[in-house]
PDB file of C-alpha atoms in Angstrom:
ATOM      1  CA  MET A   1       0.107   0.077  -0.138  1.00 64.00           C
ATOM      2  CA  GLN A   2       2.847   2.588   0.926  1.00 73.00           C
ATOM      3  CA  ASP A   3       4.286   1.669  -2.634  1.00 77.00           C
ATOM      4  CA  ASP A   4       1.158   2.376  -4.422  1.00 85.00           C
ATOM      5  CA  TRP A   5       1.018   5.788  -2.355  1.00 85.00           C
ATOM      6  CA  ASP A   6       4.656   6.592  -3.150  1.00 90.00           C
ATOM      7  CA  GLU A   7       4.168   5.832  -6.609  1.00 93.00           C
ATOM      8  CA  ILE A   8       1.140   8.063  -6.998  1.00 93.00           C
ATOM      9  CA  GLU A   9       2.752  10.807  -5.099  1.00 94.00           C
ATOM     10  CA  GLU A  10       5.958  10.660  -7.312  1.00 95.00           C
ATOM     11  CA  SER A  11       4.006  10.781 -10.505  1.00 95.00           C
ATOM     12  CA  ALA A  12       1.777  13.652  -9.317  1.00 96.00           C
ATOM     13  CA  ARG A  13       4.878  15.754  -8.312  1.00 96.00           C
ATOM     14  CA  TRP A  14       6.645  14.830 -11.486  1.00 97.00           C
ATOM     15  CA  ALA A  15       3.779  15.978 -13.730  1.00 97.00           C
ATOM     16  CA  VAL A  16       3.579  19.378 -11.574  1.00 97.00           C
ATOM     17  CA  GLN A  17       6.998  20.187 -12.447  1.00 97.00           C
ATOM     18  CA  GLN A  18       6.682  19.879 -16.348  1.00 97.00           C
ATOM     19  CA  GLU A  19       6.319  22.734 -18.744  1.00 96.00           C
ATOM     20  CA  ASP A  20       2.734  22.098 -19.233  1.00 97.00           C
ATOM     21  CA  PRO A  21       1.593  20.491 -15.940  1.00 98.00           C
ATOM     22  CA  TRP A  22      -2.124  20.140 -16.680  1.00 98.00           C
ATOM     23  CA  LEU A  23      -1.374  18.071 -19.576  1.00 97.00           C
ATOM     24  CA  TYR A  24       0.938  15.793 -17.999  1.00 97.00           C
ATOM     25  CA  LEU A  25      -1.362  15.668 -14.923  1.00 97.00           C
ATOM     26  CA  VAL A  26      -4.242  14.468 -17.065  1.00 97.00           C
ATOM     27  CA  SER A  27      -1.969  12.015 -18.674  1.00 96.00           C
ATOM     28  CA  GLU A  28      -0.687  10.476 -15.597  1.00 95.00           C
ATOM     29  CA  SER A  29      -3.974  10.481 -13.881  1.00 95.00           C
ATOM     30  CA  HIS A  30      -5.172   7.829 -16.427  1.00 94.00           C
ATOM     31  CA  ARG A  31      -2.285   5.563 -15.244  1.00 92.00           C
ATOM     32  CA  THR A  32      -3.265   5.537 -11.646  1.00 91.00           C
ATOM     33  CA  THR A  33      -5.882   3.062 -10.023  1.00 87.00           C
ATOM     34  CA  ASP A  34      -6.498   5.910  -7.134  1.00 92.00           C
ATOM     35  CA  SER A  35      -7.491   9.109  -8.782  1.00 92.00           C
ATOM     36  CA  TRP A  36      -8.560  10.867  -5.653  1.00 94.00           C
ATOM     37  CA  SER A  37      -4.938  10.259  -4.146  1.00 94.00           C
ATOM     38  CA  PHE A  38      -3.559  11.234  -7.370  1.00 96.00           C
ATOM     39  CA  TRP A  39      -5.305  14.377  -7.569  1.00 97.00           C
ATOM     40  CA  THR A  40      -5.035  15.526  -3.799  1.00 96.00           C
ATOM     41  CA  CYS A  41      -1.062  14.862  -4.408  1.00 96.00           C
ATOM     42  CA  ALA A  42      -1.156  16.936  -7.414  1.00 97.00           C
ATOM     43  CA  PHE A  43      -2.890  19.644  -5.347  1.00 97.00           C
ATOM     44  CA  ASP A  44      -0.469  19.535  -2.648  1.00 97.00           C
ATOM     45  CA  ALA A  45       2.360  19.688  -5.068  1.00 97.00           C
ATOM     46  CA  ALA A  46       0.873  22.530  -6.864  1.00 98.00           C
ATOM     47  CA  VAL A  47       0.437  24.490  -3.463  1.00 97.00           C
ATOM     48  CA  GLU A  48       3.980  23.589  -2.484  1.00 97.00           C
ATOM     49  CA  ARG A  49       5.219  25.066  -5.868  1.00 97.00           C
ATOM     50  CA  HIS A  50       3.229  28.142  -5.473  1.00 96.00           C
ATOM     51  CA  LEU A  51       1.504  27.428  -8.689  1.00 98.00           C
ATOM     52  CA  ALA A  52      -2.030  29.002  -7.653  1.00 97.00           C
ATOM     53  CA  PRO A  53      -3.561  28.814 -10.917  1.00 98.00           C
ATOM     54  CA  LEU A  54      -2.757  25.234 -11.265  1.00 98.00           C
ATOM     55  CA  ALA A  55      -4.048  24.372  -7.721  1.00 98.00           C
ATOM     56  CA  ASP A  56      -7.213  26.147  -8.383  1.00 97.00           C
ATOM     57  CA  GLN A  57      -7.777  24.195 -11.757  1.00 98.00           C
ATOM     58  CA  ILE A  58      -7.215  20.935 -10.028  1.00 97.00           C
ATOM     59  CA  MET A  59      -9.702  21.680  -7.008  1.00 95.00           C
ATOM     60  CA  ARG A  60     -12.253  23.107  -9.595  1.00 94.00           C
ATOM     61  CA  ASP A  61     -11.791  20.476 -12.276  1.00 96.00           C
ATOM     62  CA  ARG A  62     -10.837  17.335 -10.419  1.00 95.00           C
ATOM     63  CA  LEU A  63     -11.333  17.274  -6.730  1.00 93.00           C
ATOM     64  CA  THR A  64     -14.706  18.982  -6.181  1.00 89.00           C
ATOM     65  CA  LEU A  65     -16.243  16.902  -8.807  1.00 90.00           C
ATOM     66  CA  HIS A  66     -14.632  13.539  -7.486  1.00 89.00           C
ATOM     67  CA  GLU A  67     -16.999  11.037  -5.852  1.00 86.00           C
ATOM     68  CA  ASP A  68     -14.786  10.937  -2.621  1.00 83.00           C
ATOM     69  CA  TYR A  69     -15.001  14.766  -2.275  1.00 83.00           C
ATOM     70  CA  SER A  70     -17.145  15.812   0.731  1.00 77.00           C
ATOM     71  CA  ALA A  71     -16.454  17.526   4.009  1.00 64.00           C
ATOM     72  CA  GLN A  72     -12.735  18.033   3.499  1.00 83.00           C
ATOM     73  CA  PRO A  73     -11.955  21.223   5.407  1.00 89.00           C
ATOM     74  CA  TRP A  74      -8.047  20.735   5.028  1.00 91.00           C
ATOM     75  CA  LEU A  75      -8.605  20.795   1.109  1.00 92.00           C
ATOM     76  CA  THR A  76     -11.149  23.707   1.245  1.00 92.00           C
ATOM     77  CA  THR A  77      -8.858  25.610   3.679  1.00 95.00           C
ATOM     78  CA  GLU A  78      -6.043  25.300   1.378  1.00 95.00           C
ATOM     79  CA  HIS A  79      -8.154  26.284  -1.779  1.00 95.00           C
ATOM     80  CA  ALA A  80      -9.134  29.393   0.139  1.00 96.00           C
ATOM     81  CA  ARG A  81      -5.570  30.342   0.422  1.00 96.00           C
ATOM     82  CA  VAL A  82      -4.918  29.644  -3.259  1.00 97.00           C
ATOM     83  CA  LEU A  83      -7.876  31.931  -4.110  1.00 97.00           C
ATOM     84  CA  GLU A  84      -6.518  34.579  -1.786  1.00 97.00           C
ATOM     85  CA  GLN A  85      -3.368  34.436  -3.783  1.00 96.00           C
ATOM     86  CA  LEU A  86      -5.142  34.879  -6.863  1.00 97.00           C
ATOM     87  CA  GLY A  87      -7.115  37.915  -5.375  1.00 95.00           C
ATOM     88  CA  ARG A  88     -10.472  36.136  -5.554  1.00 97.00           C
ATOM     89  CA  LEU A  89     -11.451  37.204  -2.002  1.00 96.00           C
ATOM     90  CA  ASP A  90     -15.123  36.526  -2.220  1.00 96.00           C
ATOM     91  CA  GLU A  91     -14.376  33.003  -3.326  1.00 96.00           C
ATOM     92  CA  ALA A  92     -11.811  32.564  -0.660  1.00 97.00           C
ATOM     93  CA  LEU A  93     -14.201  33.782   2.084  1.00 97.00           C
ATOM     94  CA  ALA A  94     -16.750  31.385   0.558  1.00 95.00           C
ATOM     95  CA  ALA A  95     -14.250  28.489   0.646  1.00 94.00           C
ATOM     96  CA  ILE A  96     -12.913  29.198   4.366  1.00 96.00           C
ATOM     97  CA  ARG A  97     -16.504  29.547   5.583  1.00 95.00           C
ATOM     98  CA  SER A  98     -17.381  26.137   4.229  1.00 92.00           C
ATOM     99  CA  ALA A  99     -14.332  24.851   6.197  1.00 93.00           C
ATOM    100  CA  ILE A 100     -15.565  26.545   9.274  1.00 95.00           C
ATOM    101  CA  GLU A 101     -18.898  24.675   8.773  1.00 93.00           C
ATOM    102  CA  ASP A 102     -16.925  21.611   9.116  1.00 91.00           C
ATOM    103  CA  GLU A 103     -14.657  22.719  11.954  1.00 93.00           C
ATOM    104  CA  PRO A 104     -16.518  25.297  13.843  1.00 93.00           C
ATOM    105  CA  PHE A 105     -13.986  25.688  16.690  1.00 95.00           C
ATOM    106  CA  ASP A 106     -10.709  25.702  14.730  1.00 95.00           C
ATOM    107  CA  GLU A 107      -9.158  29.126  15.672  1.00 96.00           C
ATOM    108  CA  GLU A 108      -6.782  29.042  12.511  1.00 96.00           C
ATOM    109  CA  LEU A 109      -9.933  29.001  10.223  1.00 96.00           C
ATOM    110  CA  GLN A 110     -11.488  31.873  12.146  1.00 97.00           C
ATOM    111  CA  ASP A 111      -8.257  33.950  11.923  1.00 97.00           C
ATOM    112  CA  ILE A 112      -8.344  33.308   8.024  1.00 97.00           C
ATOM    113  CA  GLU A 113     -11.667  34.514   7.832  1.00 97.00           C
ATOM    114  CA  ARG A 114     -10.959  37.593   9.780  1.00 97.00           C
ATOM    115  CA  ARG A 115      -8.009  38.284   7.580  1.00 97.00           C
ATOM    116  CA  LEU A 116      -9.883  37.727   4.397  1.00 97.00           C
ATOM    117  CA  ILE A 117     -12.829  40.072   5.695  1.00 96.00           C
ATOM    118  CA  ALA A 118     -10.155  42.726   6.438  1.00 96.00           C
ATOM    119  CA  LYS A 119      -8.523  42.355   2.976  1.00 95.00           C
ATOM    120  CA  ARG A 120     -11.845  42.525   1.084  1.00 92.00           C
ATOM    121  CA  GLU A 121     -12.951  45.814   3.163  1.00 92.00           C
ATOM    122  CA  SER A 122      -9.404  47.358   2.305  1.00 92.00           C
ATOM    123  CA  ALA A 123      -9.861  46.490  -1.282  1.00 86.00           C
ATOM    124  CA  SER A 124     -13.360  47.876  -1.571  1.00 81.00           C
ATOM    125  CA  GLY A 125     -12.831  51.151   0.660  1.00 73.00           C
TER     126      GLY A 125
END
C-alpha cells in the first residue's frame, strides 16, 4: 500500500514540475488506480510550488467533482489560501466559511476568515 502511495505521489509531483503541468497531470491520472489520491497529491504539489492557478484548476476541475469529495476542510482551507493568492477574495471567503462549517471551533480557520474580511474591506474601501 505504501509503495502504491509513493508511486502516486511521485507521479503527481513529477507532472506538476513539467512545462505544461495540466497536460501531464491528466495523462498521468489515467495511469493510476486511485484518482483521489493522485489529484490530492497533485493539488498539494501545486500549492507547495506556489502554482496557484494550477492548484485552483485541480480543485475546480478534479477534486470537487470527485466522488470522494465531501467535507474536506483541509482541502477547502488550502483552496481558500490559493484563491486569496489569486485575489479572488469573495471566493476565498466562501471556501473558508465552508471549512468553518465543518470545523467550527478551529481558531486558525477563524483567523483566516477575519484576515480575508479585512482584505476585502480594504480592497473595496
